[in-house]
mmCIF file of C-alpha atoms in Angstrom:
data_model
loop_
_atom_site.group_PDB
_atom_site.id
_atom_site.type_symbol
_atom_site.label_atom_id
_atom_site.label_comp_id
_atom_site.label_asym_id
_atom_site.label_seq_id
_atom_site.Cartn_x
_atom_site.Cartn_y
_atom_site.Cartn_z
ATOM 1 C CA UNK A 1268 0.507 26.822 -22.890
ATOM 2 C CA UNK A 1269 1.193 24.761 -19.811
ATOM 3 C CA UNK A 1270 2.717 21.887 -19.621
ATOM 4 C CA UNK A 1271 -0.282 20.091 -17.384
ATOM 5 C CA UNK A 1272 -3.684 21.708 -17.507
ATOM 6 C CA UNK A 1273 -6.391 21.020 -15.308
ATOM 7 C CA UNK A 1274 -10.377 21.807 -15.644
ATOM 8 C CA UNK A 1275 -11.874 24.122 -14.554
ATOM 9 C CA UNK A 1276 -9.984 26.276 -12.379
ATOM 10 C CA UNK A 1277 -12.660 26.739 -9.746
ATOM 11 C CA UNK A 1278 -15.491 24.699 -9.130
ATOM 12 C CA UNK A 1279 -18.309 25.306 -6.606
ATOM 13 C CA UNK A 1280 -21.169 22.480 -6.372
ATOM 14 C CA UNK A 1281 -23.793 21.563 -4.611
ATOM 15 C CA UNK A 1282 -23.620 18.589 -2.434
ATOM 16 C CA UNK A 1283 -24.561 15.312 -3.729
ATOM 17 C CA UNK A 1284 -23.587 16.213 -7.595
ATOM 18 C CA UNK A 1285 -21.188 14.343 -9.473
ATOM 19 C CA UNK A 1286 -18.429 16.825 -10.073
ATOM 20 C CA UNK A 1287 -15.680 15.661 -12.828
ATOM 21 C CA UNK A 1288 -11.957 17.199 -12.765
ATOM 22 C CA UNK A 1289 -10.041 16.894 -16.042
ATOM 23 C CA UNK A 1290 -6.384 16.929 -16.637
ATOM 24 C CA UNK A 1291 -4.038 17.061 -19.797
ATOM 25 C CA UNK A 1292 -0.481 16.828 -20.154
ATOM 26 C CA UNK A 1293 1.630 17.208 -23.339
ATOM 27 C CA UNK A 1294 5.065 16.355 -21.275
ATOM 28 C CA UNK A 1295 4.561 12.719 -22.835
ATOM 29 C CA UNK A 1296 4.652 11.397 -19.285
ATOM 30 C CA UNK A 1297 3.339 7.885 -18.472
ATOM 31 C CA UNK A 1298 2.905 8.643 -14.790
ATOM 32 C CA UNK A 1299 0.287 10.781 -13.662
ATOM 33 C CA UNK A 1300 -1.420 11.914 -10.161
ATOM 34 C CA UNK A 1301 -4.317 13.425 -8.110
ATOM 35 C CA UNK A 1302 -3.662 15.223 -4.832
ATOM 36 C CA UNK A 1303 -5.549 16.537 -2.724
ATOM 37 C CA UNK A 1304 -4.775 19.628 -0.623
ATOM 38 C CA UNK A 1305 -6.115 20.961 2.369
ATOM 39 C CA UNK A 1306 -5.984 24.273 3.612
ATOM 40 C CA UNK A 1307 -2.324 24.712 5.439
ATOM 41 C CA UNK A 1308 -1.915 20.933 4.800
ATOM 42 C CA UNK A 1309 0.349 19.157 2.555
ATOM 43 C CA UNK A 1310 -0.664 17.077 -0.387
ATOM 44 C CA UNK A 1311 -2.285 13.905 -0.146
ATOM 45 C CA UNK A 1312 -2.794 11.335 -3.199
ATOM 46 C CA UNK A 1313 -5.629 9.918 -4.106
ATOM 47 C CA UNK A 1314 -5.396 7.960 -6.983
ATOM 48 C CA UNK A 1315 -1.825 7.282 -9.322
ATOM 49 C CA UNK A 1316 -1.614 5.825 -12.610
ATOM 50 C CA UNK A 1317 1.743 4.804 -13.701
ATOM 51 C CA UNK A 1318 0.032 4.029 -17.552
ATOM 52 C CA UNK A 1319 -3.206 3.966 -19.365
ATOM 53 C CA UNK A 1320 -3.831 0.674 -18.159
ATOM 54 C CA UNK A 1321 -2.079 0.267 -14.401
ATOM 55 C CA UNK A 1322 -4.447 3.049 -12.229
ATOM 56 C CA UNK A 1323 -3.804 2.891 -8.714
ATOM 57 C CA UNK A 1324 -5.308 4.016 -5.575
ATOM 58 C CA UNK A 1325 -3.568 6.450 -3.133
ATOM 59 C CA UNK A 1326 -3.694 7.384 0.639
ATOM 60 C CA UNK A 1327 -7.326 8.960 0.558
ATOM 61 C CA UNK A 1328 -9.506 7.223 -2.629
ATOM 62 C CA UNK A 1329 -13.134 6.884 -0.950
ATOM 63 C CA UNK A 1330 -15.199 8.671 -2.589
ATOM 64 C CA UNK A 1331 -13.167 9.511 -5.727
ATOM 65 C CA UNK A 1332 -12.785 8.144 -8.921
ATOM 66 C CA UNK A 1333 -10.209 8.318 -12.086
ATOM 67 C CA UNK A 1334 -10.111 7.435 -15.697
ATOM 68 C CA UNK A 1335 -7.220 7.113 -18.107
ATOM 69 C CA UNK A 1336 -8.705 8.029 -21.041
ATOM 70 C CA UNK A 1337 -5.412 8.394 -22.631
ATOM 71 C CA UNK A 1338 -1.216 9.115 -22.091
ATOM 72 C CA UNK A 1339 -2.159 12.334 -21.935
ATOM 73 C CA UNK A 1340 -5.285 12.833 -19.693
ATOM 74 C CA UNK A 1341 -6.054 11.699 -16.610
ATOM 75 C CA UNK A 1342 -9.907 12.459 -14.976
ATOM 76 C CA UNK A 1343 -11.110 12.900 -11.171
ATOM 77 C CA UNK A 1344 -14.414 11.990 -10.422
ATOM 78 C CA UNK A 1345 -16.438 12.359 -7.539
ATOM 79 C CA UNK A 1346 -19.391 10.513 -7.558
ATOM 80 C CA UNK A 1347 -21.275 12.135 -5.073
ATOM 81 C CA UNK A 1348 -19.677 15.346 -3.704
ATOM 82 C CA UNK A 1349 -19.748 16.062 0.032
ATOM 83 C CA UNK A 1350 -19.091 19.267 1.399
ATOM 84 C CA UNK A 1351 -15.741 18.114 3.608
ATOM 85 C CA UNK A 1352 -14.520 16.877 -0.380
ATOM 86 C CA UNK A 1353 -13.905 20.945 -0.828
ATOM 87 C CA UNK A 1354 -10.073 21.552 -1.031
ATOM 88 C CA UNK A 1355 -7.495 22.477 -4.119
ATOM 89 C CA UNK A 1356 -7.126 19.297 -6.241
ATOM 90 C CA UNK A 1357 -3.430 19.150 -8.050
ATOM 91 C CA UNK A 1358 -3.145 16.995 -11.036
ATOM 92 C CA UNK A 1359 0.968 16.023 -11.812
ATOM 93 C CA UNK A 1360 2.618 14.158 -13.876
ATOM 94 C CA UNK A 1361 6.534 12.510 -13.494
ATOM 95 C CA UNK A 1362 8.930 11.115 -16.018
ATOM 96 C CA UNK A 1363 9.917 7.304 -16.256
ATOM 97 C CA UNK A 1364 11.008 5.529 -13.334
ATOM 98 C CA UNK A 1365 14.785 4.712 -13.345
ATOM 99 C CA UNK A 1366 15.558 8.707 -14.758
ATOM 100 C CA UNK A 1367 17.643 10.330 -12.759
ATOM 101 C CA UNK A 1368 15.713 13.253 -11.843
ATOM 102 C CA UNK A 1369 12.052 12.437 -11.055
ATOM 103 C CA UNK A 1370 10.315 15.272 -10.176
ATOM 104 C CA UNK A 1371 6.706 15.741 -10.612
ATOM 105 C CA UNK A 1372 4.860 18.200 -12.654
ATOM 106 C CA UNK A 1373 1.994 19.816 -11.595
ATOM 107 C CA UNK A 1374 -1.658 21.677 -12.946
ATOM 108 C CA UNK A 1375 -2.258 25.084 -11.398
ATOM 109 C CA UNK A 1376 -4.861 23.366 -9.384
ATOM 110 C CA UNK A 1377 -8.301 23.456 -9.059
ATOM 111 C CA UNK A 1378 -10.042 25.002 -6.123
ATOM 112 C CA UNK A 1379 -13.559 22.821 -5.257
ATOM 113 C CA UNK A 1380 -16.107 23.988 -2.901
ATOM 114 C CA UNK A 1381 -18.919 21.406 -2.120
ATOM 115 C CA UNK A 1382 -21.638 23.708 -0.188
ATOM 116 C CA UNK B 453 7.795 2.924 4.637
ATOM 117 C CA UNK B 454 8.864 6.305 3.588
ATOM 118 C CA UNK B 455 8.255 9.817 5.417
ATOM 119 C CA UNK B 456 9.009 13.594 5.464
ATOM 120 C CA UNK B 457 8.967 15.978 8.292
ATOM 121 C CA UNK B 458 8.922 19.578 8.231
ATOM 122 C CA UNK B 459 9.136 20.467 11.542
ATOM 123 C CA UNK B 460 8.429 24.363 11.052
ATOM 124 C CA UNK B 461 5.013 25.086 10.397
ATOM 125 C CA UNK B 462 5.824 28.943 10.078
ATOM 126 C CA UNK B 463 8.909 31.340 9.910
ATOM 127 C CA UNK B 464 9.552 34.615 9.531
ATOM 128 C CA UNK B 465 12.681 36.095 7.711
ATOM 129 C CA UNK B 466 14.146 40.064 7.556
ATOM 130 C CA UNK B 467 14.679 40.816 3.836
ATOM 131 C CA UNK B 468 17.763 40.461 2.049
ATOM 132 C CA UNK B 469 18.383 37.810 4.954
ATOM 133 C CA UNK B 470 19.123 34.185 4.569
ATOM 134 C CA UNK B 471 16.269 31.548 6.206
ATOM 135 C CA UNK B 472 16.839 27.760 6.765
ATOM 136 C CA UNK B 473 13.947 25.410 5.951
ATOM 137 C CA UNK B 474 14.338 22.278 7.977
ATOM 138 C CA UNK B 475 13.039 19.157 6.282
ATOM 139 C CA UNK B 476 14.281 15.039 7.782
ATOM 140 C CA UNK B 477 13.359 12.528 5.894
ATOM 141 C CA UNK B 478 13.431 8.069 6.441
ATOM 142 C CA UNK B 479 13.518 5.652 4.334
ATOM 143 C CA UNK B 480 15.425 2.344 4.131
ATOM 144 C CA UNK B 481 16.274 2.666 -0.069
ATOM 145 C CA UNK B 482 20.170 3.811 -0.814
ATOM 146 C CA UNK B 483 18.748 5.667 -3.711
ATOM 147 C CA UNK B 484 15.953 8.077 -3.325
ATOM 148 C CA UNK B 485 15.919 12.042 -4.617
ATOM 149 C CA UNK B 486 14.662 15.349 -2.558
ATOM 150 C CA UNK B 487 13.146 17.908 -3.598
ATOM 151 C CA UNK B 488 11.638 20.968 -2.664
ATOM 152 C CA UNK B 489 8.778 23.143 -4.017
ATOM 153 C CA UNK B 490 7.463 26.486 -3.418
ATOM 154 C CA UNK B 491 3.398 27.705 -3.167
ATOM 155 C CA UNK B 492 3.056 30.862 -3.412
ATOM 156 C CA UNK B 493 -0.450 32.616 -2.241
ATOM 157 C CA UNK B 494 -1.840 31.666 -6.048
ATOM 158 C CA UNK B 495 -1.822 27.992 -5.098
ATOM 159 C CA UNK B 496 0.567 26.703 -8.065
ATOM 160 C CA UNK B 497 3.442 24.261 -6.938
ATOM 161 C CA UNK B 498 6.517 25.763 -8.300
ATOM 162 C CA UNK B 499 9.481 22.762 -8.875
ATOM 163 C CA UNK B 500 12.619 24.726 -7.083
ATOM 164 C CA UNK B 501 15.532 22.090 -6.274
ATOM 165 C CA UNK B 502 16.849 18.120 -6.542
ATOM 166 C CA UNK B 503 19.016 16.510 -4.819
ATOM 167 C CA UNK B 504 20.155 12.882 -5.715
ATOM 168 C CA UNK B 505 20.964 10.352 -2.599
ATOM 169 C CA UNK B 506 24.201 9.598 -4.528
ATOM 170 C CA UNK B 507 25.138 13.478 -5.691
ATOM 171 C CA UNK B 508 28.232 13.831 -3.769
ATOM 172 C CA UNK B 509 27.669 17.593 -3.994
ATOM 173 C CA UNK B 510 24.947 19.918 -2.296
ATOM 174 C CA UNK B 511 22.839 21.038 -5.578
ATOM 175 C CA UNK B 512 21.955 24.720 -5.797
ATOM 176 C CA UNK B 513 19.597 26.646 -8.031
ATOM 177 C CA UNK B 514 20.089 30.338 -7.950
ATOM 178 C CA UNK B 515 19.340 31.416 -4.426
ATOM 179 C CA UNK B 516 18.376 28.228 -3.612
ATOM 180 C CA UNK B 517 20.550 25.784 -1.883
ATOM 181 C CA UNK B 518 19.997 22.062 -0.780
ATOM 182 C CA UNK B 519 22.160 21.345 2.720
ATOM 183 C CA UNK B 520 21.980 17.272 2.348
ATOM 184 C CA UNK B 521 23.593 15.716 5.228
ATOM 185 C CA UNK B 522 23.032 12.054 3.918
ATOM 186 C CA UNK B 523 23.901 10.441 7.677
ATOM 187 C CA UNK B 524 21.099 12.754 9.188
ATOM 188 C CA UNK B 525 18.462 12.314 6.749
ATOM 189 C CA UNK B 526 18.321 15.584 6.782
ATOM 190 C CA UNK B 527 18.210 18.001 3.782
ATOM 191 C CA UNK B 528 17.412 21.346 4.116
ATOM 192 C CA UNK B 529 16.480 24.220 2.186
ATOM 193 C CA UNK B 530 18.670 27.454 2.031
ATOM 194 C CA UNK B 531 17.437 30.632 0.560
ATOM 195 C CA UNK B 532 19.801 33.337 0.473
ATOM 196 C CA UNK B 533 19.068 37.204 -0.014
ATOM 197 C CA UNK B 534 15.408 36.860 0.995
ATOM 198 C CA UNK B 535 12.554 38.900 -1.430
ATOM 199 C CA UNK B 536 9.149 39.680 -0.471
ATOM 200 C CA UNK B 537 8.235 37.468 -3.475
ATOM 201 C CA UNK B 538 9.592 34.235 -1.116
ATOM 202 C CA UNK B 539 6.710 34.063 0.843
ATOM 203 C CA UNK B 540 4.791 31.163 0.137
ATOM 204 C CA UNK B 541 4.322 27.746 1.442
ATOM 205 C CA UNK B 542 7.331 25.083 0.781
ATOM 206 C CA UNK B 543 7.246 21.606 0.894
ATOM 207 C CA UNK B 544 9.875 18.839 0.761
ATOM 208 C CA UNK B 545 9.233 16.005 -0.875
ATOM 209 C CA UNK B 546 10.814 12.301 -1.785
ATOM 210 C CA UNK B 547 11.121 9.809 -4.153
ATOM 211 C CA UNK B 548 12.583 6.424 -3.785
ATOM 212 C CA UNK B 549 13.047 3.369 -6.444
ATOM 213 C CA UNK B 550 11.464 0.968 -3.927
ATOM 214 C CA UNK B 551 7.849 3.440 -3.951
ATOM 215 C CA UNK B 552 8.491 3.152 -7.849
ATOM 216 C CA UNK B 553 9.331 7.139 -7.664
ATOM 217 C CA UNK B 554 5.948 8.235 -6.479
ATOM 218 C CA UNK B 555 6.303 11.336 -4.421
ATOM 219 C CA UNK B 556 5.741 11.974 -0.965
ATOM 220 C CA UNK B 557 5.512 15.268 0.590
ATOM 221 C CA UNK B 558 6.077 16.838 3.789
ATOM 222 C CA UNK B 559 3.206 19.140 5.658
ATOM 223 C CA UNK B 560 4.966 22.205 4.729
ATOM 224 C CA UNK B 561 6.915 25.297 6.190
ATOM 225 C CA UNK B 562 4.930 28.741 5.679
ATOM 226 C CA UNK B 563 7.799 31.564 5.455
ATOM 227 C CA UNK B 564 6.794 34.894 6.071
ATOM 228 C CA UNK B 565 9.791 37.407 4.360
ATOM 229 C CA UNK B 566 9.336 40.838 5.844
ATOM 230 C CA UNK B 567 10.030 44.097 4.403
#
């Protein structure tokens, strides 16, 4: 099983649903992520939560949501999809701060398509 | 304020050759780490290579080779022996202690390996 596993894979909705993106970890990470990515783009965060209770937002948040729901899942939420919302959504996850190696861990994505 | 440039939006490599992928990076922290992934046409983001600001040696990973020039801020990707299977999409990517170790990523180099 992977490491970080998002739901579902692919999504297509209709615009104006609420859509809900769902990721779990077993890494025992306290850090985990939302990107977004754009096609030919790089990734671009949207919301960060270094624990259950510390959630953060990132570089492009409006008109997303997140919930903690535990160490080991960490849920996107758009309230109120819109079609220029449709990209592949990465979920990752990164060891404790002061480690020395820090990389990030990431879902296999999910591909969203608002029509 | 932290930031990664790729400056190659696409490449194209001869098989079995070796390619460069440039990446610069700035940021005012003395400790920070670099780090490169890979996206292949399947979308995952594939961890390849870290390098520490304070390793006083280039890392390497297999084929894969970090050229960190600390005084540049530059720290660039080697791949040696190029396969048809190193196509993809690669992005660099940092982390420094003052960002609490939160990633930021570059807009990406497509490389193109041809047969």
């Amino acid at each position: 099983d992977a490491d970080v596993t998002q739901t579902p894979r692919n999504r297509i909705t209709k615009t104006g649903k609420r859509i809900m993106l769902e990721c779990s970890q077993t890494k025992g990470h306290d850090r985990m992520y939302w990107y977004r990515q754009d096609p030919g783009l790089g990734l671009r965060l949207i919301y960060y939560s270094f624990d259950v209770k510390d959630i953060n937002k990132g570089e492009i948040s409006d008109g997303y949501s997140v919930s903690r729901q535990a160490q080991a899942k960490f849920s996107l939420s758009l309230e109120s999809a819109i079609p220029n919302q449709t990209a592949l959504y990465f979920c990752a996850t990164q060891g404790v701060a002061g480690a020395k190696r820090t990389e990030a861990f990431f879902g296999q994505g999910t591909r969203l398509t608002v029509v | 304020a932290q930031k990664i440039t790729q400056t190659q939006p696409g490449m194209f490599v001869q098989e079995k050759e070796a390619v460069t992928l440039d990446c610069t990076y700035d940021t005012s922290d003395q400790s920070y780490g670099l780090f490169w992934y890979k996206q292949p046409s399947s979308g995952e983001m594939i961890f390849l290579i870290y390098q520490g600001s304070y390793d006083e040696q280039n890392a390497t990973e297999g084929r894969y080779s970090l050229n960190f020039q600390k005084a540049r801020k530059s720290a660039n990707l080697v791949i040696s022996a190029s396969q048809l299977g190193d196509s993809a999409m690669y992005f660099c990517a940092m982390s420094t202690n003052n960002a609490g170790n939160m990633l930021t990523f570059g807009g990406g180099t497509r490389l193109m390996v041809k047969p």
